[in-house]
Amino acid sequence: MTTLPLDGIRVIDFTQVMLGPSCTQVLADYGAEVIKIEKVKIGDLSRWSLGSDPDGLNNPVFCSLNRNKKSLALDLKDPTAQKSVLTLIETADVVVNNFRPGVMERMGFGYEDLKKINPRLIYAVGTGFGLSGPYQHKGGQDVLAQAVSGVMRRKSDSSHPTSIYATPLADYSAGMHLVQGILLALLQRDKSGEGQQVAVSLYNSMIAMQMQEGTTHLMRQKDLNWGAFPLTGVFETTDGAIVMVGAFKPNPLRDICEALEIEDLSQYPHYKDFDAQMALRPELQAIFRDNFAKNSTAHWIERLEGVDILCAPVRSLPEALKDEQTVINKMILEAGETAAGPIRLIGSPIDMSSAQVTVRIAPPRLGQHNDEILASLSELQGDAA
């Protein structure tokens, strides 16, 4: 049996929705024992994202974030349940939560409380805006983080309306940053013997994602917008759309014109260099639009690649999921069957030759592992007595 990188690491997971569960799923995929603490009768809110499905077995949102985990459903207002959780934490390596600041402390599970019973504990927290500051108690949510961090205002074309990005960038980014923080803390614990608190926020992750743009503003007071460059854009074709990035070459405009079979616009003084092209971007983009509209996506991919201009078809998600490259990259995992059909999940983007991700535990029913976990706790408590 293959040993996974995090075999032997126990994670007590208080998280729900996406930021936290996306983090703990990575830990679970790579071998950690992740025990998901859920509210009795309700569970993780994502069990209900697409309608009433308390077990979560037919809910794609919950399934997408919770494979390889065990579900322990408890009433944390019950002193017996609290004692059980504390016993688990005494044996744990990591505790993860993504509540607002103060919630864990009110339940008696704050870092200062838990490090007294387990000094080696890594206490990982994901919040909306941080553990202190004017927004610390503001409800955190992906779309809000897009808005207040400046991400939502950034557009490749100023004529486009300001809108919500349809994929939860902040949740996923913060979840992956939380994974990084936990792994770094585990490495540091190997050296120091002590645990620590690790914190990330949706807000910080969105600011960090703009590191190039932010640094350019801080150092030069200029706007950096890769999507607004003059030879980059999305263009409709006769059967779809194509995206083109005219960059990383001495004279990309000349090569684009060759692919489009039009005169070499780079020979004109008003298109001679990047600054000149940027000043006339609307005019250039209109020329590109008119020409790309004359033929198919496949035709233009072949023409542009023939002159080494970066390009790709603009696809829908269903098209991408059917792509041969998706299959070869092992980005689709099977996790069993339900009455509604097969559980098919998005795989791990990390490809390790000696640690392949598999579904060892299907996304669990609410409280599915209560008997197993509570029985093990009884043994521990009996040994302690």
Short mmCIF file of C-alpha atoms in Angstrom, two decimals:
data_model
loop_
_atom_site.label_atom_id
_atom_site.label_comp_id
_atom_site.label_asym_id
_atom_site.label_seq_id
_atom_site.Cartn_x
_atom_site.Cartn_y
_atom_site.Cartn_z
CA MET A 1 0.00 0.00 0.00
CA THR A 2 1.31 3.43 -0.97
CA THR A 3 2.20 5.75 1.90
CA LEU A 4 0.73 9.19 1.36
CA PRO A 5 2.58 12.35 2.49
CA LEU A 6 0.19 13.13 5.34
CA ASP A 7 -0.40 9.61 6.66
CA GLY A 8 -0.54 9.77 10.46
CA ILE A 9 -1.73 13.40 10.58
CA ARG A 10 -5.09 13.87 12.30
CA VAL A 11 -7.17 16.92 11.38
CA ILE A 12 -10.25 18.07 13.30
CA ASP A 13 -12.29 19.98 10.76
CA PHE A 14 -14.92 22.51 11.88
CA THR A 15 -15.18 24.07 8.43
CA GLN A 16 -18.10 24.39 6.06
CA VAL A 17 -19.10 25.81 2.67
CA MET A 18 -15.89 26.23 0.54
CA LEU A 19 -12.86 28.05 1.97
CA GLY A 20 -12.24 25.55 4.77
CA PRO A 21 -13.49 22.35 3.09
CA SER A 22 -11.37 22.98 -0.02
CA CYS A 23 -8.35 23.14 2.31
CA THR A 24 -9.17 20.05 4.35
CA GLN A 25 -9.99 18.03 1.23
CA VAL A 26 -6.43 18.55 -0.01
CA LEU A 27 -5.13 17.36 3.37
CA ALA A 28 -7.47 14.35 3.21
CA ASP A 29 -6.55 13.52 -0.38
CA TYR A 30 -2.90 13.24 0.61
CA GLY A 31 -3.41 10.97 3.57
CA ALA A 32 -4.53 12.99 6.61
CA GLU A 33 -7.32 11.57 8.72
CA VAL A 34 -9.86 14.39 8.52
CA ILE A 35 -12.73 14.24 11.02
CA LYS A 36 -15.42 16.68 9.95
CA ILE A 37 -17.40 18.07 12.90
CA GLU A 38 -20.96 18.86 11.78
CA LYS A 39 -24.14 20.09 13.43
CA VAL A 40 -26.69 17.35 14.12
CA LYS A 41 -29.60 17.32 11.64
CA ILE A 42 -28.10 20.23 9.64
CA GLY A 43 -24.47 19.51 8.86
CA ASP A 44 -22.29 21.55 6.56
CA LEU A 45 -24.38 24.27 4.89
CA SER A 46 -23.16 23.08 1.50
CA ARG A 47 -25.24 19.91 1.98
CA TRP A 48 -28.22 22.18 1.24
CA SER A 49 -26.76 24.29 -1.56
CA LEU A 50 -28.87 22.76 -4.32
CA GLY A 51 -31.98 21.89 -2.33
CA SER A 52 -32.89 19.69 0.62
CA ASP A 53 -30.45 16.81 0.76
CA PRO A 54 -29.39 16.43 4.41
CA ASP A 55 -27.14 13.44 3.75
CA GLY A 56 -25.32 15.30 0.99
CA LEU A 57 -25.03 12.14 -1.06
CA ASN A 58 -26.73 13.60 -4.11
CA ASN A 59 -25.52 17.16 -3.64
CA PRO A 60 -22.69 17.98 -6.06
CA VAL A 61 -21.57 21.04 -4.09
CA PHE A 62 -21.02 19.07 -0.88
CA CYS A 63 -19.54 16.08 -2.73
CA SER A 64 -17.06 18.29 -4.58
CA LEU A 65 -15.45 19.42 -1.31
CA ASN A 66 -15.70 16.52 1.11
CA ARG A 67 -14.24 13.27 -0.16
CA ASN A 68 -11.83 11.26 2.00
CA LYS A 69 -13.29 12.74 5.20
CA LYS A 70 -15.20 11.23 8.12
CA SER A 71 -18.39 12.91 9.38
CA LEU A 72 -19.02 13.29 13.10
CA ALA A 73 -22.38 14.96 13.84
CA LEU A 74 -22.59 16.50 17.33
CA ASP A 75 -24.49 19.08 19.34
CA LEU A 76 -21.59 21.23 20.54
CA LYS A 77 -23.81 22.83 23.19
CA ASP A 78 -23.91 19.43 24.92
CA PRO A 79 -21.09 19.11 27.52
CA THR A 80 -20.62 15.44 26.61
CA ALA A 81 -20.13 16.34 22.97
CA GLN A 82 -17.71 19.11 23.93
CA LYS A 83 -15.71 16.64 26.01
CA SER A 84 -15.56 14.23 23.07
CA VAL A 85 -14.24 16.96 20.78
CA LEU A 86 -11.61 18.00 23.31
CA THR A 87 -10.47 14.38 23.60
CA LEU A 88 -10.12 14.26 19.82
CA ILE A 89 -8.15 17.50 19.83
CA GLU A 90 -5.74 16.12 22.42
CA THR A 91 -4.78 13.49 19.82
CA ALA A 92 -4.87 15.84 16.81
CA ASP A 93 -2.19 17.57 14.78
CA VAL A 94 -4.38 20.22 13.19
CA VAL A 95 -7.66 22.00 13.97
CA VAL A 96 -9.25 23.99 11.14
CA ASN A 97 -12.18 26.41 11.23
CA ASN A 98 -13.57 29.17 9.04
CA PHE A 99 -15.94 30.88 11.46
CA ARG A 100 -15.99 34.59 12.17
CA PRO A 101 -13.49 35.67 14.85
CA GLY A 102 -14.81 34.83 18.34
CA VAL A 103 -17.09 31.91 17.47
CA MET A 104 -14.61 29.15 18.38
CA GLU A 105 -13.60 31.04 21.53
CA ARG A 106 -17.22 31.18 22.72
CA MET A 107 -17.47 27.39 22.34
CA GLY A 108 -14.28 26.89 24.35
CA PHE A 109 -12.26 25.88 21.28
CA GLY A 110 -10.11 28.99 20.81
CA TYR A 111 -6.38 28.66 20.21
CA GLU A 112 -5.42 29.84 23.69
CA ASP A 113 -7.70 27.16 25.18
CA LEU A 114 -6.57 24.32 22.95
CA LYS A 115 -2.82 24.87 23.04
CA LYS A 116 -2.98 24.28 26.80
CA ILE A 117 -4.15 20.70 26.22
CA ASN A 118 -2.08 20.17 23.05
CA PRO A 119 1.00 22.43 22.71
CA ARG A 120 1.92 20.79 19.37
CA LEU A 121 -1.41 21.72 17.79
CA ILE A 122 -1.55 23.62 14.49
CA TYR A 123 -4.60 25.87 14.77
CA ALA A 124 -5.68 26.99 11.29
CA VAL A 125 -8.23 29.75 10.73
CA GLY A 126 -9.83 31.07 7.57
CA THR A 127 -11.81 34.33 7.84
CA GLY A 128 -13.37 36.86 5.53
CA PHE A 129 -11.17 39.83 6.33
CA GLY A 130 -8.70 38.92 9.10
CA LEU A 131 -8.53 38.33 12.84
CA SER A 132 -8.39 42.04 13.68
CA GLY A 133 -9.18 45.37 12.09
CA PRO A 134 -12.34 47.24 11.11
CA TYR A 135 -13.78 44.36 9.04
CA GLN A 136 -12.97 41.47 11.38
CA HIS A 137 -16.62 40.79 12.33
CA LYS A 138 -18.04 41.46 8.86
CA GLY A 139 -19.49 38.36 7.23
CA GLY A 140 -16.96 36.91 4.83
CA GLN A 141 -18.06 35.69 1.41
CA ASP A 142 -16.33 35.23 -1.93
CA VAL A 143 -18.21 37.93 -3.83
CA LEU A 144 -17.67 40.49 -1.07
CA ALA A 145 -13.93 39.77 -1.12
CA GLN A 146 -13.87 40.26 -4.91
CA ALA A 147 -15.55 43.63 -4.41
CA VAL A 148 -13.57 45.18 -1.55
CA SER A 149 -10.15 43.95 -2.74
CA GLY A 150 -10.34 45.69 -6.13
CA VAL A 151 -10.64 42.46 -8.13
CA MET A 152 -14.21 43.13 -9.25
CA ARG A 153 -13.27 46.54 -10.68
CA ARG A 154 -10.54 45.09 -12.87
CA LYS A 155 -11.72 44.62 -16.46
CA SER A 156 -9.94 43.96 -19.72
CA ASP A 157 -12.27 46.40 -21.44
CA SER A 158 -13.52 49.53 -19.65
CA SER A 159 -16.78 49.38 -21.62
CA HIS A 160 -17.76 46.13 -19.93
CA PRO A 161 -20.09 46.43 -16.91
CA THR A 162 -18.69 45.72 -13.47
CA SER A 163 -19.78 42.20 -12.58
CA ILE A 164 -19.23 39.21 -10.30
CA TYR A 165 -16.66 36.66 -11.42
CA ALA A 166 -18.66 33.44 -11.75
CA THR A 167 -16.12 31.07 -10.16
CA PRO A 168 -15.34 31.54 -6.42
CA LEU A 169 -11.78 32.80 -6.76
CA ALA A 170 -11.46 34.04 -3.19
CA ASP A 171 -12.71 30.85 -1.54
CA TYR A 172 -10.43 28.61 -3.55
CA SER A 173 -7.38 30.87 -3.27
CA ALA A 174 -7.76 31.28 0.49
CA GLY A 175 -8.34 27.54 0.88
CA MET A 176 -5.10 26.77 -0.93
CA HIS A 177 -3.24 29.41 1.07
CA LEU A 178 -4.54 27.75 4.23
CA VAL A 179 -3.16 24.41 3.00
CA GLN A 180 0.23 26.07 2.49
CA GLY A 181 0.14 27.60 5.96
CA ILE A 182 -0.70 24.28 7.60
CA LEU A 183 2.06 22.43 5.77
CA LEU A 184 4.58 25.14 6.66
CA ALA A 185 3.51 24.99 10.30
CA LEU A 186 3.88 21.20 10.35
CA LEU A 187 7.41 21.55 8.96
CA GLN A 188 8.27 24.19 11.56
CA ARG A 189 6.85 21.96 14.31
CA ASP A 190 9.29 19.24 13.27
CA LYS A 191 12.07 21.70 14.12
CA SER A 192 10.66 23.46 17.17
CA GLY A 193 8.39 20.82 18.68
CA GLU A 194 5.66 23.44 19.10
CA GLY A 195 2.45 24.24 17.29
CA GLN A 196 1.14 27.65 16.27
CA GLN A 197 -1.82 29.53 14.88
CA VAL A 198 -2.08 29.94 11.10
CA ALA A 199 -4.58 32.42 9.64
CA VAL A 200 -5.65 33.38 6.12
CA SER A 201 -8.50 35.49 4.80
CA LEU A 202 -10.48 35.87 1.61
CA TYR A 203 -9.44 39.52 1.56
CA ASN A 204 -5.71 38.85 1.82
CA SER A 205 -5.87 36.14 -0.82
CA MET A 206 -7.52 38.53 -3.27
CA ILE A 207 -4.94 41.24 -2.54
CA ALA A 208 -2.13 38.68 -2.97
CA MET A 209 -3.57 37.50 -6.29
CA GLN A 210 -2.97 41.04 -7.58
CA MET A 211 0.71 41.07 -6.58
CA GLN A 212 1.96 42.31 -9.96
CA GLU A 213 -0.74 44.91 -10.37
CA GLY A 214 -0.50 46.08 -6.76
CA THR A 215 3.26 46.38 -6.81
CA THR A 216 3.15 48.32 -10.08
CA HIS A 217 0.73 50.78 -8.51
CA LEU A 218 2.77 51.08 -5.30
CA MET A 219 6.08 51.63 -7.12
CA ARG A 220 5.04 53.44 -10.31
CA GLN A 221 1.48 54.68 -9.65
CA LYS A 222 0.49 53.01 -12.90
CA ASP A 223 -2.23 50.55 -13.81
CA LEU A 224 -1.05 47.14 -15.02
CA ASN A 225 -3.76 45.24 -16.88
CA TRP A 226 -2.56 42.23 -18.87
CA GLY A 227 -6.02 41.66 -20.32
CA ALA A 228 -6.17 45.16 -21.77
CA PHE A 229 -3.01 44.89 -23.87
CA PRO A 230 -3.57 45.92 -27.50
CA LEU A 231 -2.90 42.55 -29.15
CA THR A 232 -4.77 40.46 -26.59
CA GLY A 233 -8.48 39.77 -26.64
CA VAL A 234 -11.45 37.47 -27.17
CA PHE A 235 -12.89 37.41 -30.67
CA GLU A 236 -16.01 35.81 -32.09
CA THR A 237 -15.60 33.37 -34.98
CA THR A 238 -18.18 31.78 -37.27
CA ASP A 239 -18.70 28.91 -34.80
CA GLY A 240 -17.57 30.17 -31.40
CA ALA A 241 -14.81 32.34 -30.02
CA ILE A 242 -11.04 32.46 -29.77
CA VAL A 243 -8.70 34.11 -27.30
CA MET A 244 -5.40 35.51 -28.58
CA VAL A 245 -2.37 36.77 -26.66
CA GLY A 246 -0.05 38.75 -28.92
CA ALA A 247 3.07 38.91 -26.75
CA PHE A 248 6.51 37.46 -26.04
CA LYS A 249 7.74 38.05 -29.62
CA PRO A 250 9.75 40.85 -31.30
CA ASN A 251 6.87 41.89 -33.58
CA PRO A 252 3.67 40.02 -32.74
CA LEU A 253 1.47 42.43 -34.72
CA ARG A 254 3.26 41.47 -37.92
CA ASP A 255 2.68 37.77 -37.20
CA ILE A 256 -0.99 38.30 -36.35
CA CYS A 257 -1.48 40.13 -39.63
CA GLU A 258 0.18 37.26 -41.47
CA ALA A 259 -2.18 34.77 -39.82
CA LEU A 260 -5.18 36.94 -40.68
CA GLU A 261 -3.90 37.38 -44.25
CA ILE A 262 -4.06 41.16 -44.08
CA GLU A 263 -1.43 43.82 -44.69
CA ASP A 264 1.33 44.20 -42.09
CA LEU A 265 0.00 46.93 -39.85
CA SER A 266 3.28 47.12 -37.93
CA GLN A 267 4.77 48.92 -40.94
CA TYR A 268 2.62 51.97 -40.22
CA PRO A 269 4.21 54.57 -37.87
CA HIS A 270 1.07 54.83 -35.73
CA TYR A 271 1.33 51.09 -34.89
CA LYS A 272 5.13 50.97 -34.63
CA ASP A 273 5.49 49.94 -30.96
CA PHE A 274 3.57 48.89 -27.87
CA ASP A 275 2.76 52.43 -26.69
CA ALA A 276 1.47 53.39 -30.13
CA GLN A 277 -0.60 50.21 -30.36
CA MET A 278 -1.97 50.80 -26.86
CA ALA A 279 -3.10 54.29 -27.82
CA LEU A 280 -5.01 52.84 -30.77
CA ARG A 281 -6.22 49.64 -29.10
CA PRO A 282 -9.93 50.10 -30.00
CA GLU A 283 -9.02 50.51 -33.66
CA LEU A 284 -6.79 47.42 -33.67
CA GLN A 285 -9.33 45.33 -31.79
CA ALA A 286 -12.01 46.29 -34.34
CA ILE A 287 -9.76 45.11 -37.20
CA PHE A 288 -9.17 41.81 -35.41
CA ARG A 289 -12.89 41.35 -34.70
CA ASP A 290 -13.87 41.93 -38.31
CA ASN A 291 -11.37 39.38 -39.60
CA PHE A 292 -11.85 36.65 -37.01
CA ALA A 293 -15.59 36.75 -37.74
CA LYS A 294 -14.90 35.49 -41.27
CA ASN A 295 -13.88 31.92 -40.42
CA SER A 296 -14.07 29.13 -37.86
CA THR A 297 -12.28 28.77 -34.55
CA ALA A 298 -10.31 25.75 -35.79
CA HIS A 299 -9.18 27.68 -38.86
CA TRP A 300 -7.85 30.56 -36.79
CA ILE A 301 -6.17 28.30 -34.24
CA GLU A 302 -4.24 26.65 -37.06
CA ARG A 303 -3.33 29.98 -38.65
CA LEU A 304 -2.17 31.63 -35.40
CA GLU A 305 -0.25 28.61 -34.17
CA GLY A 306 1.42 28.50 -37.57
CA VAL A 307 3.10 31.82 -36.77
CA ASP A 308 3.60 30.98 -33.07
CA ILE A 309 0.98 33.33 -31.63
CA LEU A 310 -0.55 32.12 -28.36
CA CYS A 311 -4.22 31.28 -28.79
CA ALA A 312 -6.96 28.92 -27.62
CA PRO A 313 -10.63 28.20 -28.23
CA VAL A 314 -13.04 29.68 -25.69
CA ARG A 315 -14.90 26.67 -24.35
CA SER A 316 -17.74 25.95 -21.98
CA LEU A 317 -17.05 23.93 -18.83
CA PRO A 318 -18.90 20.85 -20.20
CA GLU A 319 -16.64 20.99 -23.26
CA ALA A 320 -13.53 21.21 -21.07
CA LEU A 321 -14.66 18.26 -18.93
CA LYS A 322 -14.98 16.12 -22.07
CA ASP A 323 -11.54 17.08 -23.37
CA GLU A 324 -9.04 14.25 -23.81
CA GLN A 325 -6.46 16.32 -21.90
CA THR A 326 -8.77 16.41 -18.86
CA VAL A 327 -8.96 12.62 -18.88
CA ILE A 328 -5.21 12.15 -19.38
CA ASN A 329 -4.53 14.56 -16.50
CA LYS A 330 -6.77 12.42 -14.22
CA MET A 331 -8.96 15.38 -13.36
CA ILE A 332 -12.14 13.28 -13.06
CA LEU A 333 -12.54 10.89 -10.10
CA GLU A 334 -15.24 8.27 -9.54
CA ALA A 335 -16.58 7.95 -5.98
CA GLY A 336 -19.33 5.34 -6.17
CA GLU A 337 -23.04 5.37 -6.90
CA THR A 338 -26.15 6.88 -5.33
CA ALA A 339 -29.82 6.54 -6.19
CA ALA A 340 -29.40 9.63 -8.35
CA GLY A 341 -26.46 8.18 -10.28
CA PRO A 342 -22.67 8.08 -10.07
CA ILE A 343 -20.64 10.45 -7.89
CA ARG A 344 -18.13 12.01 -10.27
CA LEU A 345 -15.73 14.57 -8.84
CA ILE A 346 -13.01 16.97 -9.96
CA GLY A 347 -9.61 15.51 -9.10
CA SER A 348 -6.47 17.02 -7.63
CA PRO A 349 -4.42 19.42 -9.78
CA ILE A 350 -1.26 18.12 -8.06
CA ASP A 351 0.36 15.17 -9.82
CA MET A 352 2.79 13.27 -7.56
CA SER A 353 4.40 10.17 -9.03
CA SER A 354 4.47 8.38 -5.66
CA ALA A 355 1.26 9.77 -4.13
CA GLN A 356 -1.69 9.45 -6.48
CA VAL A 357 -5.01 10.76 -5.20
CA THR A 358 -7.82 8.22 -4.93
CA VAL A 359 -11.23 8.26 -3.27
CA ARG A 360 -10.59 6.22 -0.13
CA ILE A 361 -13.76 7.52 1.56
CA ALA A 362 -16.74 8.70 -0.49
CA PRO A 363 -18.33 12.02 0.54
CA PRO A 364 -19.93 10.97 3.84
CA ARG A 365 -23.50 10.93 5.03
CA LEU A 366 -24.14 13.30 7.91
CA GLY A 367 -22.85 11.54 11.04
CA GLN A 368 -21.80 8.46 9.06
CA HIS A 369 -18.74 7.87 11.26
CA ASN A 370 -20.23 8.71 14.66
CA ASP A 371 -20.16 5.13 15.97
CA GLU A 372 -16.61 4.49 14.79
CA ILE A 373 -15.15 7.72 16.18
CA LEU A 374 -17.07 7.77 19.46
CA ALA A 375 -16.13 4.15 20.13
CA SER A 376 -12.46 5.02 19.67
CA LEU A 377 -12.91 7.93 22.07
CA SER A 378 -14.40 5.65 24.71
CA GLU A 379 -11.28 3.52 24.50
CA LEU A 380 -9.05 6.57 24.89
CA GLN A 381 -11.03 7.84 27.84
CA GLY A 382 -10.98 4.39 29.39
CA ASP A 383 -7.19 4.22 29.01
CA ALA A 384 -6.88 7.65 30.63
CA ALA A 385 -8.96 6.53 33.59
#
